[in-house]
Tab-separated table of C-alpha atoms in Angstrom:
chain	number	residue	atom	x	y	z
D	177	MET	CA	29.931	70.794	96.079
D	178	MET	CA	30.232	68.191	93.473
D	179	GLU	CA	26.868	69.469	91.854
D	180	PHE	CA	28.367	72.991	91.771
D	181	ILE	CA	31.509	71.745	90.043
D	182	ALA	CA	29.415	69.553	87.585
D	183	ALA	CA	27.297	72.588	86.777
D	184	ASN	CA	29.964	75.120	86.115
D	185	MET	CA	32.918	73.009	84.703
D	186	ALA	CA	33.548	75.378	81.766
D	187	PRO	CA	33.982	78.595	83.873
D	188	LEU	CA	36.118	76.829	86.413
D	189	MET	CA	38.337	75.405	83.747
D	190	PHE	CA	38.839	78.752	82.225
D	191	GLY	CA	39.309	80.502	85.562
D	192	SER	CA	41.783	77.868	86.593
D	193	LEU	CA	43.763	78.414	83.488
D	194	VAL	CA	43.974	82.139	83.959
D	195	LEU	CA	45.023	81.514	87.574
D	196	PHE	CA	47.886	79.175	86.609
D	197	MET	CA	49.285	81.577	83.971
D	198	LEU	CA	49.138	84.415	86.434
D	199	PHE	CA	51.317	82.295	88.930
D	200	GLY	CA	53.720	82.113	85.985
D	201	TYR	CA	53.315	78.444	85.027
D	202	PRO	CA	54.434	77.766	81.347
D	203	VAL	CA	51.474	78.235	79.213
D	204	ALA	CA	51.857	74.815	77.262
D	205	PHE	CA	51.934	72.776	80.461
D	206	ALA	CA	49.107	74.898	82.142
D	207	LEU	CA	46.850	74.172	79.178
D	208	ALA	CA	47.705	70.428	79.216
D	209	ALA	CA	47.410	70.028	82.929
D	210	ASN	CA	44.082	71.797	83.124
D	211	GLY	CA	42.620	69.600	80.295
D	212	VAL	CA	43.851	66.416	81.909
D	213	VAL	CA	42.891	67.239	85.428
D	214	PHE	CA	39.417	68.572	84.596
D	215	GLY	CA	38.954	65.529	82.161
D	216	LEU	CA	39.573	63.036	85.043
D	217	ILE	CA	37.178	65.273	87.128
D	218	GLY	CA	34.567	65.216	84.322
D	219	ILE	CA	34.925	61.365	84.153
D	220	GLU	CA	34.507	60.961	87.754
D	221	LEU	CA	31.403	63.009	87.872
D	222	GLY	CA	29.968	61.090	84.983
D	223	LEU	CA	29.987	64.188	82.633
D	224	LEU	CA	32.616	62.661	80.126
D	225	THR	CA	33.497	59.027	79.322
D	226	PRO	CA	37.029	57.498	79.340
D	227	ALA	CA	36.752	57.123	75.637
D	228	LEU	CA	37.282	61.083	75.477
D	229	PHE	CA	41.087	60.748	75.764
D	230	GLN	CA	41.284	58.068	73.075
D	231	ALA	CA	40.832	60.970	70.587
D	232	MET	CA	44.013	62.728	71.964
D	233	PRO	CA	46.608	60.936	69.780
D	234	ASP	CA	44.663	61.874	66.566
D	235	ARG	CA	44.495	65.539	67.752
D	236	ILE	CA	48.114	65.587	68.470
D	237	PHE	CA	48.982	63.984	65.192
D	238	GLY	CA	46.723	66.614	63.396
D	239	VAL	CA	49.122	69.281	64.872
D	240	MET	CA	52.147	67.504	63.745
D	241	SER	CA	50.830	66.978	60.166
D	242	ASN	CA	49.501	70.564	59.615
D	243	ASP	CA	51.123	71.722	56.430
D	244	THR	CA	50.399	75.569	57.505
D	245	LEU	CA	52.526	75.513	60.500
D	246	LEU	CA	55.437	74.655	58.392
D	247	ALA	CA	55.562	78.378	57.325
D	248	ILE	CA	56.560	79.406	60.858
D	249	PRO	CA	60.112	77.886	60.826
D	250	PHE	CA	60.749	79.096	57.258
D	251	PHE	CA	59.862	82.699	58.037
D	252	THR	CA	61.554	82.653	61.376
D	253	PHE	CA	64.668	81.358	59.863
D	254	MET	CA	64.595	83.929	56.982
D	255	GLY	CA	64.098	86.724	59.524
D	256	LEU	CA	66.983	85.659	61.942
D	257	ILE	CA	69.435	85.400	58.983
D	258	LEU	CA	68.602	88.729	57.625
D	259	GLU	CA	68.680	90.338	61.014
D	260	ARG	CA	72.116	88.892	61.775
D	261	SER	CA	73.512	89.537	58.348
D	262	GLY	CA	73.444	93.155	58.928
D	263	MET	CA	70.430	94.215	56.736
D	264	ALA	CA	68.992	96.265	59.367
D	265	GLU	CA	72.123	98.161	60.043
D	266	ASP	CA	72.583	98.925	56.175
D	267	LEU	CA	68.839	99.816	55.867
D	268	LEU	CA	68.973	102.285	59.194
D	269	ASP	CA	72.165	103.930	57.981
D	270	THR	CA	70.890	104.517	54.291
D	271	ILE	CA	67.364	105.770	55.156
D	272	GLY	CA	68.735	107.664	58.123
D	273	GLN	CA	70.948	109.546	55.583
D	274	LEU	CA	68.131	110.011	53.160
D	275	PHE	CA	65.834	111.662	55.735
D	276	GLY	CA	68.559	113.277	57.697
D	277	PRO	CA	67.802	116.761	56.666
D	278	VAL	CA	64.211	116.565	57.603
D	279	ARG	CA	63.321	117.481	61.140
D	280	GLY	CA	62.339	113.968	62.797
D	281	GLY	CA	64.210	112.244	59.885
D	282	LEU	CA	65.924	109.590	62.185
D	283	ALA	CA	62.556	108.620	63.601
D	284	PHE	CA	60.954	108.457	60.064
D	285	ALA	CA	63.822	106.304	59.174
D	286	VAL	CA	63.229	103.881	62.079
D	287	ILE	CA	59.561	103.504	61.132
D	288	PHE	CA	60.180	102.827	57.479
D	289	VAL	CA	62.986	100.332	58.372
D	290	GLY	CA	60.424	98.774	60.739
D	291	ALA	CA	57.891	98.194	58.065
D	292	ILE	CA	60.678	96.753	55.720
D	293	LEU	CA	61.946	94.531	58.423
D	294	ALA	CA	58.358	93.485	59.150
D	295	ALA	CA	57.899	92.543	55.562
D	296	THR	CA	60.908	90.517	55.611
D	297	THR	CA	61.456	89.076	58.968
D	298	GLY	CA	58.093	88.762	60.603
D	299	VAL	CA	59.747	88.523	64.085
D	300	VAL	CA	59.138	91.421	66.542
D	301	ALA	CA	62.174	90.611	68.752
D	302	ALA	CA	64.671	90.675	65.775
D	303	SER	CA	63.301	94.131	64.708
D	304	VAL	CA	63.131	95.836	68.157
D	305	ILE	CA	66.645	94.696	69.183
D	306	SER	CA	68.255	95.336	65.941
D	307	MET	CA	67.040	98.921	65.678
D	308	GLY	CA	67.498	99.577	69.474
D	309	LEU	CA	71.164	98.457	69.080
D	310	ILE	CA	71.701	100.663	66.024
D	311	SER	CA	69.571	103.650	65.993
D	312	LEU	CA	68.937	104.431	69.781
D	313	PRO	CA	72.447	105.539	70.406
D	314	ILE	CA	72.441	107.694	67.370
D	315	MET	CA	69.007	109.389	68.141
D	316	MET	CA	70.346	110.053	71.729
D	317	ARG	CA	73.617	111.578	70.328
D	318	TYR	CA	71.665	114.068	68.339
D	319	GLY	CA	69.400	115.167	71.015
D	320	TYR	CA	66.083	113.276	70.478
D	321	ASP	CA	63.678	113.093	73.263
D	322	GLN	CA	64.131	109.768	75.132
D	323	ARG	CA	60.342	108.977	75.243
D	324	LEU	CA	59.916	109.688	71.545
D	325	ALA	CA	63.109	107.721	70.542
D	326	THR	CA	62.330	104.599	72.673
D	327	GLY	CA	58.622	104.582	71.630
D	328	VAL	CA	59.242	104.947	68.031
D	329	ILE	CA	61.598	102.030	68.275
D	330	ALA	CA	59.388	99.723	70.177
D	331	ALA	CA	56.161	100.502	68.010
D	332	SER	CA	57.991	100.079	64.746
D	333	GLY	CA	59.394	96.741	65.773
D	334	THR	CA	55.980	95.526	66.450
D	335	LEU	CA	54.732	96.260	62.896
D	336	ALA	CA	56.170	92.768	62.392
D	337	GLN	CA	53.099	91.603	64.210
D	338	ILE	CA	50.666	92.713	61.549
D	339	ILE	CA	52.405	93.262	58.314
D	340	PRO	CA	52.939	90.019	56.479
D	341	PRO	CA	54.734	87.512	56.744
D	342	SER	CA	53.725	87.926	60.382
D	343	LEU	CA	53.999	84.665	62.470
D	344	VAL	CA	50.749	85.609	64.297
D	345	LEU	CA	48.737	85.831	61.081
D	346	ILE	CA	49.791	82.235	60.335
D	347	ILE	CA	48.562	81.046	63.695
D	348	MET	CA	45.270	83.041	63.282
D	349	ALA	CA	44.570	81.714	60.035
D	350	ASP	CA	45.211	78.083	61.417
D	351	GLN	CA	42.900	78.771	64.405
D	352	LEU	CA	40.203	80.315	62.312
D	353	GLY	CA	40.296	77.691	59.598
D	354	ARG	CA	41.000	80.325	56.777
D	355	SER	CA	43.707	80.631	54.133
D	356	VAL	CA	47.007	82.112	55.280
D	357	GLY	CA	47.287	83.846	51.868
D	358	ASP	CA	43.763	85.520	52.563
D	359	MET	CA	44.888	86.599	55.992
D	360	TYR	CA	48.038	88.087	54.547
D	361	LYS	CA	46.028	89.958	51.822
D	362	GLY	CA	43.648	91.296	54.384
D	363	ALA	CA	46.345	92.495	56.608
D	364	MET	CA	48.475	94.338	54.273
D	365	LEU	CA	46.587	97.617	53.890
D	366	PRO	CA	45.878	97.967	57.536
D	367	GLY	CA	49.419	97.344	58.347
D	368	LEU	CA	50.479	100.188	55.872
D	369	VAL	CA	47.818	102.601	57.445
D	370	LEU	CA	49.108	101.876	61.007
D	371	THR	CA	52.610	102.777	59.686
D	372	GLY	CA	51.218	105.934	58.153
D	373	LEU	CA	49.608	106.859	61.609
D	374	TYR	CA	53.101	106.344	63.334
D	375	VAL	CA	54.593	108.742	60.686
D	376	ALA	CA	51.834	111.343	61.175
D	377	TYR	CA	52.301	111.161	64.925
D	378	VAL	CA	56.151	111.715	64.556
D	379	ALA	CA	55.413	114.583	62.093
D	380	GLY	CA	53.172	116.157	64.624
D	381	VAL	CA	55.730	115.920	67.508
D	382	ALA	CA	58.503	117.334	65.207
D	383	ILE	CA	56.209	120.471	64.334
D	384	LEU	CA	54.887	121.051	67.762
D	385	LYS	CA	58.107	120.179	69.660
D	386	PRO	CA	61.090	120.642	67.427
D	387	ALA	CA	63.641	120.262	70.125
D	388	ALA	CA	62.265	116.527	70.586
D	389	ALA	CA	62.996	115.520	66.978
D	390	PRO	CA	65.917	117.506	65.429
D	391	ALA	CA	67.240	117.163	62.075
D	392	LEU	CA	70.686	115.606	61.643
D	393	PRO	CA	73.515	118.363	61.466
D	394	PRO	CA	75.266	118.710	58.188
D	395	GLU	CA	78.496	116.991	59.546
D	396	ALA	CA	76.499	113.853	60.352
D	397	ARG	CA	75.122	113.591	56.618
D	398	THR	CA	78.179	111.958	55.039
D	399	LEU	CA	76.459	110.693	51.991
D	400	ARG	CA	75.196	112.949	49.121
D	401	GLY	CA	74.545	113.166	45.527
D	402	ALA	CA	75.515	109.840	43.551
D	403	LYS	CA	77.134	108.105	46.566
D	404	LEU	CA	73.621	108.315	48.443
D	405	LEU	CA	71.822	107.115	45.405
D	406	VAL	CA	74.123	104.129	44.927
D	407	LYS	CA	73.756	103.204	48.577
D	408	VAL	CA	69.922	103.574	48.474
D	409	LEU	CA	69.870	101.204	45.549
D	410	THR	CA	72.178	98.680	46.982
D	411	SER	CA	70.594	98.656	50.227
D	412	LEU	CA	67.007	98.902	49.474
D	413	VAL	CA	66.565	96.932	46.200
D	414	PRO	CA	67.460	93.465	47.502
D	415	PRO	CA	65.063	93.503	50.513
D	416	LEU	CA	62.457	94.861	48.231
D	417	MET	CA	63.056	92.126	45.912
D	418	LEU	CA	62.873	89.532	48.670
D	419	ILE	CA	59.527	90.966	49.730
D	420	PHE	CA	58.191	90.485	46.151
D	421	LEU	CA	59.571	87.102	46.074
D	422	VAL	CA	57.829	86.129	49.177
D	423	LEU	CA	54.510	88.118	49.466
D	424	GLY	CA	54.139	88.729	45.789
D	425	THR	CA	54.157	85.131	45.001
D	426	ILE	CA	51.609	84.259	47.620
D	427	PHE	CA	49.361	87.185	46.616
D	428	LEU	CA	49.610	86.219	42.908
D	429	GLY	CA	48.683	82.671	43.813
D	430	ILE	CA	51.944	81.297	42.252
D	431	ALA	CA	53.153	79.904	45.679
D	432	THR	CA	51.468	78.747	49.029
D	433	PRO	CA	52.797	80.427	52.201
D	434	THR	CA	54.818	77.486	53.126
D	435	GLU	CA	56.521	77.728	49.534
D	436	GLY	CA	57.001	81.392	49.870
D	437	GLY	CA	58.546	80.888	53.300
D	438	ALA	CA	60.883	78.389	51.741
D	439	MET	CA	61.832	80.703	48.970
D	440	GLY	CA	62.355	83.498	51.488
D	441	ALA	CA	64.695	81.458	53.758
D	442	PHE	CA	66.632	80.595	50.502
D	443	GLY	CA	66.784	84.252	49.487
D	444	ALA	CA	67.913	85.457	52.800
D	445	LEU	CA	70.798	82.957	52.612
D	446	ILE	CA	71.785	84.316	49.105
D	447	MET	CA	71.663	87.841	50.503
D	448	ALA	CA	73.829	86.946	53.332
D	449	VAL	CA	76.440	85.265	50.875
D	450	LEU	CA	76.418	88.363	48.750
D	451	ARG	CA	77.038	90.486	51.679
D	452	GLY	CA	80.061	88.290	52.824
D	453	ARG	CA	78.267	87.817	56.191
D	454	LEU	CA	77.196	84.155	56.012
D	455	SER	CA	79.248	81.880	58.359
D	456	PHE	CA	78.753	78.678	60.090
D	457	SER	CA	78.433	80.258	63.470
D	458	LEU	CA	75.637	82.536	62.182
D	459	LEU	CA	73.780	79.584	60.479
D	460	ARG	CA	73.931	77.652	63.689
D	461	GLN	CA	72.680	80.362	65.822
D	462	ALA	CA	69.612	80.939	63.284
D	463	MET	CA	68.898	77.170	63.144
D	464	GLU	CA	69.060	76.928	66.895
D	465	SER	CA	66.692	79.959	67.505
D	466	THR	CA	64.264	78.725	64.825
D	467	ALA	CA	64.135	75.221	66.452
D	468	LYS	CA	63.449	76.711	69.727
D	469	LEU	CA	60.577	79.134	68.554
D	470	THR	CA	59.035	76.285	66.446
D	471	THR	CA	59.193	73.957	69.388
D	472	PHE	CA	57.705	76.528	71.599
D	473	VAL	CA	54.756	77.141	69.189
D	474	ILE	CA	54.041	73.366	68.785
D	475	PHE	CA	54.231	72.597	72.454
D	476	ILE	CA	51.552	75.652	73.072
D	477	LEU	CA	49.352	74.035	70.332
D	478	VAL	CA	49.549	70.636	71.659
D	479	GLY	CA	48.638	71.801	75.083
D	480	ALA	CA	45.684	73.869	73.671
D	481	ARG	CA	44.447	70.716	72.000
D	482	VAL	CA	44.463	68.816	75.215
D	483	PHE	CA	42.578	71.641	76.852
D	484	SER	CA	40.189	72.230	74.119
D	485	LEU	CA	39.283	68.465	73.981
D	486	THR	CA	37.871	68.616	77.707
D	487	PHE	CA	36.685	72.034	77.272
D	488	TYR	CA	34.468	71.070	74.306
D	489	GLY	CA	33.563	67.844	76.111
D	490	VAL	CA	32.006	69.787	79.015
D	491	GLU	CA	30.368	72.026	76.392
D	492	GLY	CA	32.501	75.048	77.125
D	493	HIS	CA	32.014	76.571	73.622
D	494	LEU	CA	28.347	76.670	74.348
D	495	TRP	CA	28.949	78.532	77.515
D	496	VAL	CA	31.112	80.994	75.713
D	497	GLU	CA	28.522	81.244	72.867
D	498	HIS	CA	25.821	82.027	75.404
D	499	LEU	CA	27.948	84.519	77.148
D	500	LEU	CA	28.856	86.462	74.166
D	501	ALA	CA	26.164	85.897	71.541
D	502	ASN	CA	23.506	87.536	73.518
D	503	LEU	CA	25.224	90.782	74.229
D	504	PRO	CA	23.285	93.939	73.636
D	505	GLY	CA	24.060	95.653	70.250
D	506	GLY	CA	24.464	92.634	68.150
D	507	GLN	CA	27.730	92.443	66.212
D	508	LEU	CA	28.939	95.804	67.377
D	509	GLY	CA	28.440	95.016	70.977
D	510	PHE	CA	30.242	91.606	70.548
D	511	LEU	CA	33.304	93.324	68.914
D	512	VAL	CA	33.476	95.959	71.555
D	513	VAL	CA	33.484	93.467	74.266
D	514	VAL	CA	35.895	91.196	72.668
D	515	ASN	CA	38.259	93.794	71.859
D	516	ILE	CA	38.089	95.179	75.433
D	517	LEU	CA	38.815	91.557	76.697
D	518	ILE	CA	41.661	90.999	74.252
D	519	PHE	CA	43.304	94.351	75.210
D	520	LEU	CA	43.092	93.450	78.985
D	521	LEU	CA	44.288	89.900	78.542
D	522	ALA	CA	47.299	91.295	76.436
D	523	PHE	CA	48.552	92.914	79.724
D	524	PHE	CA	49.445	89.292	80.909
D	525	LEU	CA	49.477	86.939	77.866
D	526	ASP	CA	51.515	87.353	74.605
D	527	PHE	CA	49.990	86.941	71.233
D	528	PHE	CA	50.832	83.195	70.878
D	529	GLU	CA	48.898	82.368	74.002
D	530	LEU	CA	45.954	84.655	73.047
D	531	SER	CA	45.673	83.007	69.627
D	532	PHE	CA	45.751	79.545	70.961
D	533	ILE	CA	43.349	80.001	73.955
D	534	VAL	CA	40.923	82.797	73.181
D	535	VAL	CA	40.583	82.939	69.308
D	536	PRO	CA	39.173	79.244	68.993
D	537	LEU	CA	36.600	80.191	71.566
D	538	LEU	CA	35.635	83.509	69.754
D	539	ALA	CA	35.642	82.258	66.338
D	540	PRO	CA	32.345	80.127	66.418
D	541	VAL	CA	30.576	82.930	68.086
D	542	ALA	CA	31.782	85.573	65.381
D	543	GLU	CA	30.850	83.154	62.552
D	544	LYS	CA	27.418	82.763	63.966
D	545	LEU	CA	26.923	86.635	64.089
D	546	GLY	CA	27.942	86.852	60.536
D	547	ILE	CA	31.251	88.208	60.835
D	548	ASP	CA	33.980	87.597	58.203
D	549	LEU	CA	36.505	85.548	59.863
D	550	ILE	CA	39.388	87.156	57.873
D	551	TRP	CA	38.291	90.581	58.804
D	552	PHE	CA	37.898	89.246	62.420
D	553	GLY	CA	41.488	87.740	62.589
D	554	VAL	CA	42.931	90.854	61.215
D	555	LEU	CA	41.222	92.986	63.596
D	556	LEU	CA	42.229	90.825	66.617
D	557	GLY	CA	45.834	90.766	65.204
D	558	VAL	CA	45.977	94.622	65.454
D	559	ASN	CA	44.667	94.548	68.824
D	560	MET	CA	47.076	91.797	70.103
D	561	GLN	CA	49.832	94.037	68.823
D	562	THR	CA	49.410	95.837	71.959
D	563	SER	CA	50.361	93.074	73.890
D	564	PHE	CA	53.964	93.980	73.035
D	565	MET	CA	53.641	97.565	73.981
D	566	HIS	CA	51.825	98.173	77.169
D	567	PRO	CA	53.162	97.809	80.596
D	568	PRO	CA	54.082	95.971	82.682
D	569	PHE	CA	54.537	92.861	80.442
D	570	GLY	CA	55.198	94.326	76.861
D	571	PHE	CA	57.753	92.175	75.418
D	572	ALA	CA	58.939	94.796	72.924
D	573	LEU	CA	59.661	97.091	75.915
D	574	PHE	CA	61.608	94.276	77.472
D	575	TYR	CA	63.564	93.757	74.372
D	576	LEU	CA	64.511	97.386	74.126
D	577	ARG	CA	65.228	97.645	77.830
D	578	SER	CA	67.867	94.887	77.394
D	579	VAL	CA	69.735	96.931	74.825
D	580	ALA	CA	69.150	100.581	75.818
D	581	PRO	CA	72.030	102.439	77.626
D	582	PRO	CA	71.648	102.660	81.518
D	583	SER	CA	70.879	106.383	81.098
D	584	ILE	CA	67.549	105.663	79.732
D	585	LYS	CA	65.050	104.703	82.567
D	586	THR	CA	62.619	101.993	82.276
D	587	THR	CA	59.941	104.528	83.078
D	588	GLN	CA	60.939	106.617	80.149
D	589	ILE	CA	60.510	103.451	77.902
D	590	TYR	CA	56.833	102.810	79.328
D	591	TRP	CA	55.853	106.352	78.778
D	592	GLY	CA	57.250	106.330	75.234
D	593	ALA	CA	55.109	103.429	74.465
D	594	VAL	CA	51.907	104.965	75.570
D	595	PRO	CA	51.166	107.169	72.584
D	596	PHE	CA	51.802	104.361	70.133
D	597	VAL	CA	49.313	102.032	72.127
D	598	VAL	CA	46.787	104.765	71.766
D	599	ILE	CA	47.256	104.882	68.074
D	600	GLN	CA	47.073	101.006	67.932
D	601	ILE	CA	43.596	101.217	69.647
D	602	ILE	CA	42.644	103.997	67.386
D	603	MET	CA	43.532	101.529	64.493
D	604	VAL	CA	41.233	99.034	65.806
D	605	GLY	CA	38.414	101.549	65.760
D	606	ILE	CA	39.337	102.428	62.069
D	607	ILE	CA	39.135	98.682	60.945
D	608	ILE	CA	35.678	98.370	62.529
D	609	ALA	CA	34.410	101.488	61.109
D	610	PHE	CA	36.046	100.835	57.704
D	611	PRO	CA	35.876	96.982	57.088
D	612	GLN	CA	36.650	97.409	53.381
D	613	LEU	CA	40.386	98.076	54.557
D	614	VAL	CA	40.567	94.384	55.073
D	615	THR	CA	38.108	92.917	52.684
D	616	MET	CA	38.736	94.981	49.673
D	617	GLY	CA	41.631	92.806	48.454
D	618	LEU	CA	39.981	89.573	49.073
D	619	ASP	CA	38.313	87.438	46.472
D	620	GLU	CA	34.622	87.455	47.108
D	621	ASP	CA	33.037	84.015	47.571
D	622	LEU	CA	30.136	82.960	45.413
D	623	LYS	CA	26.988	83.579	47.368
D	624	VAL	CA	23.755	81.665	46.536
D	625	ASP	CA	20.529	82.982	47.773
D	626	THR	CA	18.427	79.677	48.460
D	627	ASP	CA	15.267	81.596	48.489
D	628	GLN	CA	15.610	82.516	44.864
D	629	VAL	CA	16.679	79.170	43.712
D	630	GLU	CA	14.023	77.679	41.267
D	631	ILE	CA	13.885	74.085	40.412
D	632	VAL	CA	12.267	73.490	36.891
D	633	VAL	CA	11.075	69.923	35.937
D	634	PRO	CA	10.812	69.749	32.049
D	635	ASP	CA	7.254	69.377	30.751
D	636	ALA	CA	6.093	66.306	28.597
D	637	ASP	CA	5.618	66.901	24.809
D	638	PRO	CA	2.286	68.817	24.522
D	639	GLN	CA	1.455	66.756	21.436
D	640	SER	CA	1.655	63.502	23.453
D	641	ASP	CA	0.206	62.285	26.518
D	642	ALA	CA	3.149	59.937	27.195
D	643	PRO	CA	5.438	60.791	30.126
D	644	VAL	CA	8.952	61.782	29.964
D	645	SER	CA	11.344	59.083	30.889
D	646	PHE	CA	14.185	59.481	33.351
D	647	ASP	CA	16.773	59.398	30.746
D	648	GLY	CA	15.296	62.227	28.941
D	649	GLN	CA	13.947	60.276	25.973
D	650	LYS	CA	10.210	60.059	25.291
D	651	PRO	CA	9.147	56.370	25.512
D	652	GLU	CA	7.110	54.740	22.799
D	653	GLU	CA	3.501	54.152	23.399
D	654	GLY	CA	2.368	50.668	24.888
D	655	ALA	CA	1.147	48.912	27.710
D	656	ALA	CA	3.255	49.160	30.914
D	657	GLY	CA	5.977	46.571	31.012
D	658	GLU	CA	5.506	45.363	27.341
D	659	GLN	CA	8.620	44.982	25.121
D	660	LYS	CA	8.775	46.738	21.913
D	661	ASP	CA	11.948	46.547	19.799
D	662	GLY	CA	13.724	44.926	22.810
D	663	ALA	CA	12.995	47.959	25.140
D	664	GLU	CA	10.878	48.181	28.210
D	665	ILE	CA	8.074	50.644	27.804
D	666	ALA	CA	7.581	53.286	30.478
D	667	PRO	CA	4.593	53.135	32.657
D	668	PRO	CA	1.435	54.939	31.484
D	669	ALA	CA	1.004	58.745	32.412
D	670	ASP	CA	-1.578	58.121	34.958
D	671	ASP	CA	0.905	55.883	36.867
D	672	ASP	CA	1.815	57.236	40.390
D	673	ALA	CA	5.109	59.247	40.507
D	674	THR	CA	6.297	57.100	43.311
D	675	LYS	CA	5.994	53.912	41.407
D	676	ALA	CA	7.767	55.316	38.367
D	677	LEU	CA	10.578	56.358	40.597
D	678	GLU	CA	10.791	52.799	42.115
D	679	LYS	CA	10.749	51.100	38.853
D	680	ALA	CA	13.505	53.500	37.492
D	681	LEU	CA	15.682	52.708	40.757
D	682	GLN	CA	15.155	49.008	40.171
D	683	GLY	CA	16.234	49.385	36.561
D	684	ASP	CA	19.384	51.103	37.639
D	685	LYS	CA	20.266	48.242	40.199
D	686	LYS	CA	19.915	45.820	37.298
């Protein structure tokens, strides 16, 4: 029995972790408990040494001193302030009026507002709950199909997962050891393409099933002409300016993601003041929610560090590498298997847990196979987006259920999400087929072909048999070791190169 445990420590650790989480134990504590228990078992079996745990304080301190993670509370706070200051309500009302005459106009408005909220809040829960409270009753009132309405709201809210400043992209960059700014640049175009696919689907439904997505009746379109133009400018311009303040400065290299997040949080406070919505109560709620989410992330990360310390100690990374690197099909086979694995795990785990547990195990294998890690991170981010959407544990579905009227059944919400999950899977395939969607906006690293590197040693003066000295000056003729004008003369040309090097080094020491 002990021999079996010793020979299969890595798979036993991973299987035990999955079992703990299926039973509903908190992820942070399941990770840490597995790391400690299997670490003690490894020490007892002689696979590990007690000194292993002495590295733990340094690893935990590394989490606490990680500057990249500072962006998480800033972006979370920014999103909560904007969501609770009524920005989503104003945007939905304005864009709903703008697209009102178009069949499916309210659904288009929800998608566009979801994209704008994603680029300003980065928090899925805030987007889904806001749009569920505001737009769902209106869509039901004007005869929208329940499945289409709920699916559009849930899917548009999850755009905050992939459109910067997404929290999961910050975590992904940290786990992959890459720049958050590069991860944001790589994710921007796929996020916009995914938004376009949502729009195309709604347009298709509006054409094929007009009754499922009607236009707003004339009496509901209260804003027209100059009033509508003023409303559009006052509602759309401030959030667009905030998007540029945050993402524009990051993309242009003016600010780091952490600095961009700080500016965004300050900008959100200014917008709330200008709207007359900032109060002590709102500020306290936003700060409490930010503290809870940040603590949640840090606890998971600390637990993941405890788990990975033991997992790497028993060479679990080599087990994963052997398991995945030798799959048939090379890179493509690896990508297919990994995406299926992520999709299945997303039924039970959310994106934080997948980022902290699975991504660190996959990254070394991907790098060994020559896969660009920024592209790989964006691909996994799009795939993880499905974790919010597919039953039975899709968090976006739960958020929407909590604010949907009782007349809408849970099964309707689930069925409404299915087409958008299929669209997200199609988007994964598009990124694999067209990697330039991610890489075209990135700065190319300077690549050096070592096979083409040529080292040229300067030749001696052809008119003289004297060797070239190490300081680049031609020595004067004379016997080795003789002094002429106070300088030591270099060894003769027939001296061994090794001796010349030794003498030069001796000279340097003097």
